[in-house]
Coordinates of C-alpha atoms in Angstrom, one line a residue:
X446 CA 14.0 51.6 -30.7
X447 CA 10.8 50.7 -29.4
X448 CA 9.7 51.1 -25.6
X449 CA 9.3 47.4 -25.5
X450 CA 12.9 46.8 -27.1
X451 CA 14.5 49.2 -25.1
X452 CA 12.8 47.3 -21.7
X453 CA 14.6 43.7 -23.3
X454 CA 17.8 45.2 -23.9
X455 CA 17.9 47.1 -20.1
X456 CA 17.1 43.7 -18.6
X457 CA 20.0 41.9 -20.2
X458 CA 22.3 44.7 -18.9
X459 CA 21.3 43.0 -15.5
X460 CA 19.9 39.8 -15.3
X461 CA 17.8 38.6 -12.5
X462 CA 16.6 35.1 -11.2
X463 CA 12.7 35.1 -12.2
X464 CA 10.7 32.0 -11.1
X465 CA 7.9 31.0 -12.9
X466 CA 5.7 27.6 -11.3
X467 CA 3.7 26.8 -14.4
X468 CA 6.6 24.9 -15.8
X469 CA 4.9 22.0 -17.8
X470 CA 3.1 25.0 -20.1
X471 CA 4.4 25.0 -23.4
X472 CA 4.3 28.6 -23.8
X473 CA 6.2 29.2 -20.5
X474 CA 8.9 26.4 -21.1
X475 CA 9.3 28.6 -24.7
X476 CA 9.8 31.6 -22.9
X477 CA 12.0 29.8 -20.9
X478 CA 14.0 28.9 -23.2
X479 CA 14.0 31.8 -25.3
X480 CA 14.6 34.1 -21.8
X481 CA 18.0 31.7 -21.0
X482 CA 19.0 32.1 -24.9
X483 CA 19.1 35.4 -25.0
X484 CA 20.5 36.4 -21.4
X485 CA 17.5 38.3 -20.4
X486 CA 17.2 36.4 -17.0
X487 CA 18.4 33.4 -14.9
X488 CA 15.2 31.0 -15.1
X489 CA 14.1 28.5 -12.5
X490 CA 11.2 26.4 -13.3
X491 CA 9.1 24.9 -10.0
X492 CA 6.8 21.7 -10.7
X493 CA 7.4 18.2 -11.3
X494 CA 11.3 17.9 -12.5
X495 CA 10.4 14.5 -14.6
X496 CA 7.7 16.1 -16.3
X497 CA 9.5 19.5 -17.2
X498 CA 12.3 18.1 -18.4
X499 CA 10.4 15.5 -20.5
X500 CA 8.6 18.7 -22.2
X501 CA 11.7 20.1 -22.6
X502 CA 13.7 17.6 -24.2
X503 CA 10.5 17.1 -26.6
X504 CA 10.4 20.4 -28.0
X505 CA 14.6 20.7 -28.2
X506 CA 14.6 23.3 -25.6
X507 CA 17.0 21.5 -22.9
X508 CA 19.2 24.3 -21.5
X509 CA 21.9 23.9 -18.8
X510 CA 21.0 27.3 -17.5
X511 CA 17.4 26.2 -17.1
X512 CA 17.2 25.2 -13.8
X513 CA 14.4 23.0 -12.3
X514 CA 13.3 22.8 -8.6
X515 CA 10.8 20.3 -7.5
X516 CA 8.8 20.9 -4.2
X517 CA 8.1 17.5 -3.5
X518 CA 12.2 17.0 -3.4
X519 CA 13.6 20.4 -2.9
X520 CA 15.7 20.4 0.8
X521 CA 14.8 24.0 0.9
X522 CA 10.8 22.6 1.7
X523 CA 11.3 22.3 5.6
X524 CA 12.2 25.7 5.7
X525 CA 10.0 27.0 3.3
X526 CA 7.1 25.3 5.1
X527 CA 8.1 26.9 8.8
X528 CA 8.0 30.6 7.2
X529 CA 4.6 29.5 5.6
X530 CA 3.3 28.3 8.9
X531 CA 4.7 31.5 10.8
X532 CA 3.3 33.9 8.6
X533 CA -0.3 32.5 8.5
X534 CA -0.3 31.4 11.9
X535 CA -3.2 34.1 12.7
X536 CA -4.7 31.9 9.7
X537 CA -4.2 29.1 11.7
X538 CA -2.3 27.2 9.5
X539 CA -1.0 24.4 11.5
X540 CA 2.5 22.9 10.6
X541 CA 1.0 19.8 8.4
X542 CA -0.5 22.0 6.5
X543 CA 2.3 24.0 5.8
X544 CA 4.3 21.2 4.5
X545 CA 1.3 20.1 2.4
X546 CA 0.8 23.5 0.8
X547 CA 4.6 24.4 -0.1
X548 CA 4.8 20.8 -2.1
X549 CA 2.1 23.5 -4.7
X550 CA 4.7 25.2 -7.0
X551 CA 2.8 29.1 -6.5
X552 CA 3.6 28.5 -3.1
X553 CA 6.7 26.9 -3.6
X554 CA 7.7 30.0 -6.1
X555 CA 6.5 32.5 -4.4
X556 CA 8.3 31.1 -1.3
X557 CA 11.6 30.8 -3.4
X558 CA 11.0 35.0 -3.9
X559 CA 10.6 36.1 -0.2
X560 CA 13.5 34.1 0.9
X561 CA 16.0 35.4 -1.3
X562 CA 16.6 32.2 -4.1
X563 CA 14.7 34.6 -6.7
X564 CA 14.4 38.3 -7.7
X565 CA 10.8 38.2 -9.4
X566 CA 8.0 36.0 -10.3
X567 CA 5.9 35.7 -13.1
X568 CA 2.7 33.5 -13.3
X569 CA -0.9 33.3 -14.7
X570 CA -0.6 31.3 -17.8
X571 CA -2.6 28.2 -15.7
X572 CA -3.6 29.8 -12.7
X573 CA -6.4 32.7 -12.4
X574 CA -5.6 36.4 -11.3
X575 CA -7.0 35.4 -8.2
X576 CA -4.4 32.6 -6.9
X577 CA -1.4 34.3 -8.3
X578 CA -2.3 37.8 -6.8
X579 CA -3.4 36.3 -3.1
X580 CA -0.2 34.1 -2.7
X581 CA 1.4 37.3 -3.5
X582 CA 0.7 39.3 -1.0
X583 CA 0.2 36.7 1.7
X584 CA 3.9 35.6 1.1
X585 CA 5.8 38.2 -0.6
X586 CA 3.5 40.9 1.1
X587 CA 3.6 44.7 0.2
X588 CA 6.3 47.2 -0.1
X589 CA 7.1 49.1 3.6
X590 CA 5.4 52.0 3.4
X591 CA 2.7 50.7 0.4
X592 CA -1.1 49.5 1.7
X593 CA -2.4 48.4 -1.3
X594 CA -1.8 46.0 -4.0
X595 CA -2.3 47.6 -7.4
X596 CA -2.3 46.7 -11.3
X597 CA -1.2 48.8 -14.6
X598 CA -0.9 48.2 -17.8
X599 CA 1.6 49.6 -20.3
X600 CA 0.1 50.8 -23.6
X601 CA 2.2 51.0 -26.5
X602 CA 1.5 52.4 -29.9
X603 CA 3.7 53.1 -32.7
X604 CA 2.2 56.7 -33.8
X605 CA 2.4 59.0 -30.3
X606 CA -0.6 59.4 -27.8
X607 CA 0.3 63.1 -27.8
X608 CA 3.5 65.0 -28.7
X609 CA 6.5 62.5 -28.2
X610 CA 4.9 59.9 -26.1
X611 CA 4.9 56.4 -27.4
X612 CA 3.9 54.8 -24.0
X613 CA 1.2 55.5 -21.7
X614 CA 0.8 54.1 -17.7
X615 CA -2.7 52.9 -17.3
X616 CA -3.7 52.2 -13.4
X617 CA -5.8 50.1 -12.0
X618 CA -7.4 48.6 -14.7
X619 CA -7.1 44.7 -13.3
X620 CA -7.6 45.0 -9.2
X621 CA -9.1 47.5 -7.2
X622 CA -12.7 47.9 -7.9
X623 CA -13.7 50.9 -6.4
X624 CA -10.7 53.0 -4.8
X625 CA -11.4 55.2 -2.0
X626 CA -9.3 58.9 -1.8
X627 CA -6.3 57.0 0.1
X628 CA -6.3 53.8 -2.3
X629 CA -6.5 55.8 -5.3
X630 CA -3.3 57.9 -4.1
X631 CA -1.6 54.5 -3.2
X632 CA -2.3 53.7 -7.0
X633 CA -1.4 56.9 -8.4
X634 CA 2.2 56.8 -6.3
X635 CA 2.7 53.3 -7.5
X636 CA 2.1 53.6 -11.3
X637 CA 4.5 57.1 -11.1
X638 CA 7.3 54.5 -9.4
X639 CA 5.8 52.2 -12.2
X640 CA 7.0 54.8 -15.0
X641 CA 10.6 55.8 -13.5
X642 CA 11.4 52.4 -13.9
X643 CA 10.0 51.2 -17.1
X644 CA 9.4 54.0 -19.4
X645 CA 13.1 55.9 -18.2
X646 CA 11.1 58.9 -18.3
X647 CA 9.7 61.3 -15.4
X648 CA 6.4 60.8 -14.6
X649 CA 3.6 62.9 -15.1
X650 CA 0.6 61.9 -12.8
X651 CA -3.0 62.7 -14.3
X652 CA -6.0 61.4 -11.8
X653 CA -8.9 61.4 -14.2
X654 CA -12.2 62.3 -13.6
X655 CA -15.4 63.7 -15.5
X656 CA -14.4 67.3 -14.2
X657 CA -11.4 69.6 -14.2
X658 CA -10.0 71.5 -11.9
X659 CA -13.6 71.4 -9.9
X660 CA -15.2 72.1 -13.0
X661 CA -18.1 69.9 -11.5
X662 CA -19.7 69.1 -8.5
X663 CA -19.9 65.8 -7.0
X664 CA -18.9 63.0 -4.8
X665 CA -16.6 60.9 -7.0
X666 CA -14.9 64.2 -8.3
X667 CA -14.4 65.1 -4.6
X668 CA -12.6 61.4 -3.9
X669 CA -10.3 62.6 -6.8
X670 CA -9.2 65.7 -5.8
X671 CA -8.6 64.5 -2.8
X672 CA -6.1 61.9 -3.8
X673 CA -4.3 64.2 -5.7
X674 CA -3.8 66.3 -2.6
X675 CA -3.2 63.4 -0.6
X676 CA -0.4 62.4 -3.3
X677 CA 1.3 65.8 -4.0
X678 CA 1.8 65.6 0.1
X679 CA 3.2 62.2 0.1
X680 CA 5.5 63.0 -3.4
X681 CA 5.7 67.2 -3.9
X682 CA 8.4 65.4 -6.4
X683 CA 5.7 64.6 -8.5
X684 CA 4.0 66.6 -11.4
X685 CA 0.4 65.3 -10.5
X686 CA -2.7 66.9 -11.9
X687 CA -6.2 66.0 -10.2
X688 CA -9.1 66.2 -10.7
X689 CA -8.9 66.2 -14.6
X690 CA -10.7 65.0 -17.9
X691 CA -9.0 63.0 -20.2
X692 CA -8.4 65.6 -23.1
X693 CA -7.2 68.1 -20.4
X694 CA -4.7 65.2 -19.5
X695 CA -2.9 64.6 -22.8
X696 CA -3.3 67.4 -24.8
X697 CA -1.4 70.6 -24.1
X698 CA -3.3 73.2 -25.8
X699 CA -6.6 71.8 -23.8
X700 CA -4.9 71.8 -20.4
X701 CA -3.8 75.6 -21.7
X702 CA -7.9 76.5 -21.6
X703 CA -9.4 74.1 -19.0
X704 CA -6.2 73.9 -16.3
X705 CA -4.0 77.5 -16.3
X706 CA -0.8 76.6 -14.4
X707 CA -1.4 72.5 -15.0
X708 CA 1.6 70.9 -13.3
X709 CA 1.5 68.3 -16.2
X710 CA 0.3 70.7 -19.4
X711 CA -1.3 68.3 -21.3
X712 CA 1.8 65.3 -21.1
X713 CA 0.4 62.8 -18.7
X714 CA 2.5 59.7 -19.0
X715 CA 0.6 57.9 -15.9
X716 CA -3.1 58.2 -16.3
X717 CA -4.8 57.2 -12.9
X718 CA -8.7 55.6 -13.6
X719 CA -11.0 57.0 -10.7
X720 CA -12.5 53.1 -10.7
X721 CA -12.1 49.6 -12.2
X722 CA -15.1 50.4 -14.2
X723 CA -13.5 53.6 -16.2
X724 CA -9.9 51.6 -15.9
X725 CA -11.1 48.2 -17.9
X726 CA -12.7 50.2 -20.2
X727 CA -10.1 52.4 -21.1
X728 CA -7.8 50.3 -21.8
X729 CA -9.7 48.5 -24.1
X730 CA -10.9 51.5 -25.9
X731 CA -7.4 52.4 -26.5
X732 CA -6.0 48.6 -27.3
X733 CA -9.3 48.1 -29.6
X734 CA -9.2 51.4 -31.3
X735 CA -6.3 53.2 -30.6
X736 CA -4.6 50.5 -32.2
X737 CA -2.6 50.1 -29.1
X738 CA -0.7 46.9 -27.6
X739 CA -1.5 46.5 -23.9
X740 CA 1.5 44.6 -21.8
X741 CA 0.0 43.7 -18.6
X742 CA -1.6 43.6 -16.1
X743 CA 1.3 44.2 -14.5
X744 CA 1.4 44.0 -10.1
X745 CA 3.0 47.0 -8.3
X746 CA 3.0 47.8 -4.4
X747 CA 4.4 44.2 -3.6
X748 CA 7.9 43.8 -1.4
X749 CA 9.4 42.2 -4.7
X750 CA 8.0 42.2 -8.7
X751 CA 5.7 39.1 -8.6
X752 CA 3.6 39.4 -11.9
X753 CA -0.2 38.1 -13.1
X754 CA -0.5 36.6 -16.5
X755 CA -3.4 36.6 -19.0
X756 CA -4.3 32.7 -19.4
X757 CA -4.8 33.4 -22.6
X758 CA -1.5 34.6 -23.2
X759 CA 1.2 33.9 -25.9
X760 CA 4.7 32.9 -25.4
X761 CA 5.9 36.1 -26.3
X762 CA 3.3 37.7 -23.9
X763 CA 5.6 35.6 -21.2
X764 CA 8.8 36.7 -23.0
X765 CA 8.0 40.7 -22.5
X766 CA 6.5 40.1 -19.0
X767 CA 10.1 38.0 -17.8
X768 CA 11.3 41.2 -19.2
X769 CA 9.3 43.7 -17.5
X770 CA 9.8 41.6 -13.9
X771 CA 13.9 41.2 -14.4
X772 CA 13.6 45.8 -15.0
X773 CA 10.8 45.9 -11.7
X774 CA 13.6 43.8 -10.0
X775 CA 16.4 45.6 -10.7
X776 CA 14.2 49.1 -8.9
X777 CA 14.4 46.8 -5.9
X778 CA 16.9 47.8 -3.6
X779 CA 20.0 45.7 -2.4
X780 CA 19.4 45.3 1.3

């Protein structure tokens, strides 16, 4: 069984109410459908209610289990609209606008997941990284005890990065430009949390740099070893190893030579970029010509699972990502 099969299958163990606003898409009303079809999650589509369910009926996808809110008619609006004004007050937001901007279905979903009517969001397909990831954290905000908003990627491949693993963790390859020592243990901590959940394996925390264990001398090595430190102090639970090359990271008989008495020995599951730069590349180099498949970018640090989209995605890219949210959500816990 495959990582990403083994994701599906532990998300329809538990269902969880995921809204997704970009209901008049075709590729999000077939994940839709395919999501309710399957018991992977309890769906709620937020736009225009004539609209959707005209595009639903038109491709044969009408499902009772679907269900549709409208802003413009919902009665849960007024409230929705006082929260928004309250928590962007210092903003100043005024009341009218408020009541204008929760009639948007981002808002409107987003909304929906602070107040308890969903579990998780996904969104992305029609609107850019930007929008979905700003409503995000001015309305669903971060997890107590989390600073930063962070991205990662899961990267799949059917022949192993190194001994058994079949998954990898990539972080921050979609948000943080240029991490400072703090930020860049806020990332590493997330994507380890990332792993526990998703990959149901323990994770093993590699901060990458152009040096190992000091190895060289400069600035950007120093902002890595100190993360690492800053992380093994915040989570001495962790294996974390920092400040690291790549081939020290994921291959036990170089961590052997370059790292004696590695926490991780050459089995990173979480590889932590120093900077967007290294992140975005990586990734590609390993989706490219690794011949890996890249699910993401995925949002972590956030109160509840509120994930970006590629607008350039597939329906199945929303299938998998309903799938990874419903898992995130289920991590969350019951308050």
């Amino acid at each position: 069984m495959s990582l990403l099969d083994a994701i599906i299958r532990k998300a329809r163990l538990n269902p969880k109410r995921i809204v997704m606003c970009e209901g008049e898409d075709v590729r999000i009303l077939e994940a839709a459908h395919k999501a309710a079809a399957t018991e992977l999650a309890d769906i709620t589509l937020v736009g225009d209610a004539g609209r959707i369910a005209e595009a639903l009926a038109r491709h044969g996808w009408n499902d009772p289990r679907i269900r549709v809110v409208d802003p413009a008619h919902s009665p849960l609006a007024p409230a929705f609209a006082q929260e928004l004004a309250r928590l962007r007050a210092k903003r100043g937001m005024t009341a009218q606008q408020a009541e204008a901007a929760v009639r948007e279905p981002l808002v409107f979903a987003m909304l929906m997941l602070r107040m308890g009517h969903a579990d998780g969001s996904v969104a992305g397909a029609v609107h850019t990284t930007a929008d979905v990831v700003r409503n995000a954290i001015q309305i669903v905000g971060t997890k107590p005890g989390t600073r930063l908003v962070s991205s990662f990627f899961i990267m799949l491949r059917e022949e192993p990065f190194h001994t058994d693993a079949h998954a990898l963790i990539f972080a921050d390859c979609g948000l943080v430009i240029e991490p400072d020592a703090d930020e860049l243990a806020d990332i590493a901590m997330a994507a380890a949390d990332s792993a526990a959940a998703l990959l149901d394996t323990e994770p093993k925390v590699a901060l990458l740099s152009f040096s190992t264990g000091g190895s060289a001398r400069h600035g950007c090595v120093d902002k890595v070893r100190q993360a690492a430190e800053k992380l093994r102090a915040r989570r001495p639970d962790l294996a974390v190893d920092g400040d690291i090359q790549l081939d020290a990271a994921i291959v036990p008989r170089v961590a052997e030579s370059k790292l004696p008495g590695s926490q991780v020995g050459g089995r990173a599951n979480v590889l932590v970029f120093p900077n967007l730069d290294a992140a975005n590349i990586g990734y590609k180099l390993t989706e490219r010509l690794g011949h890996a498949t890249a699910i993401g970018p995925l949002l972590q640090g956030l109160d509840k699972p509120a994930n970006d989209l590629s607008r350039g995605c597939s329906a199945d890219d929303v299938y998998n990502a309903i799938a990874v949210t419903v898992v995130q959500a289920q991590a969350v816990p019951v308050e």
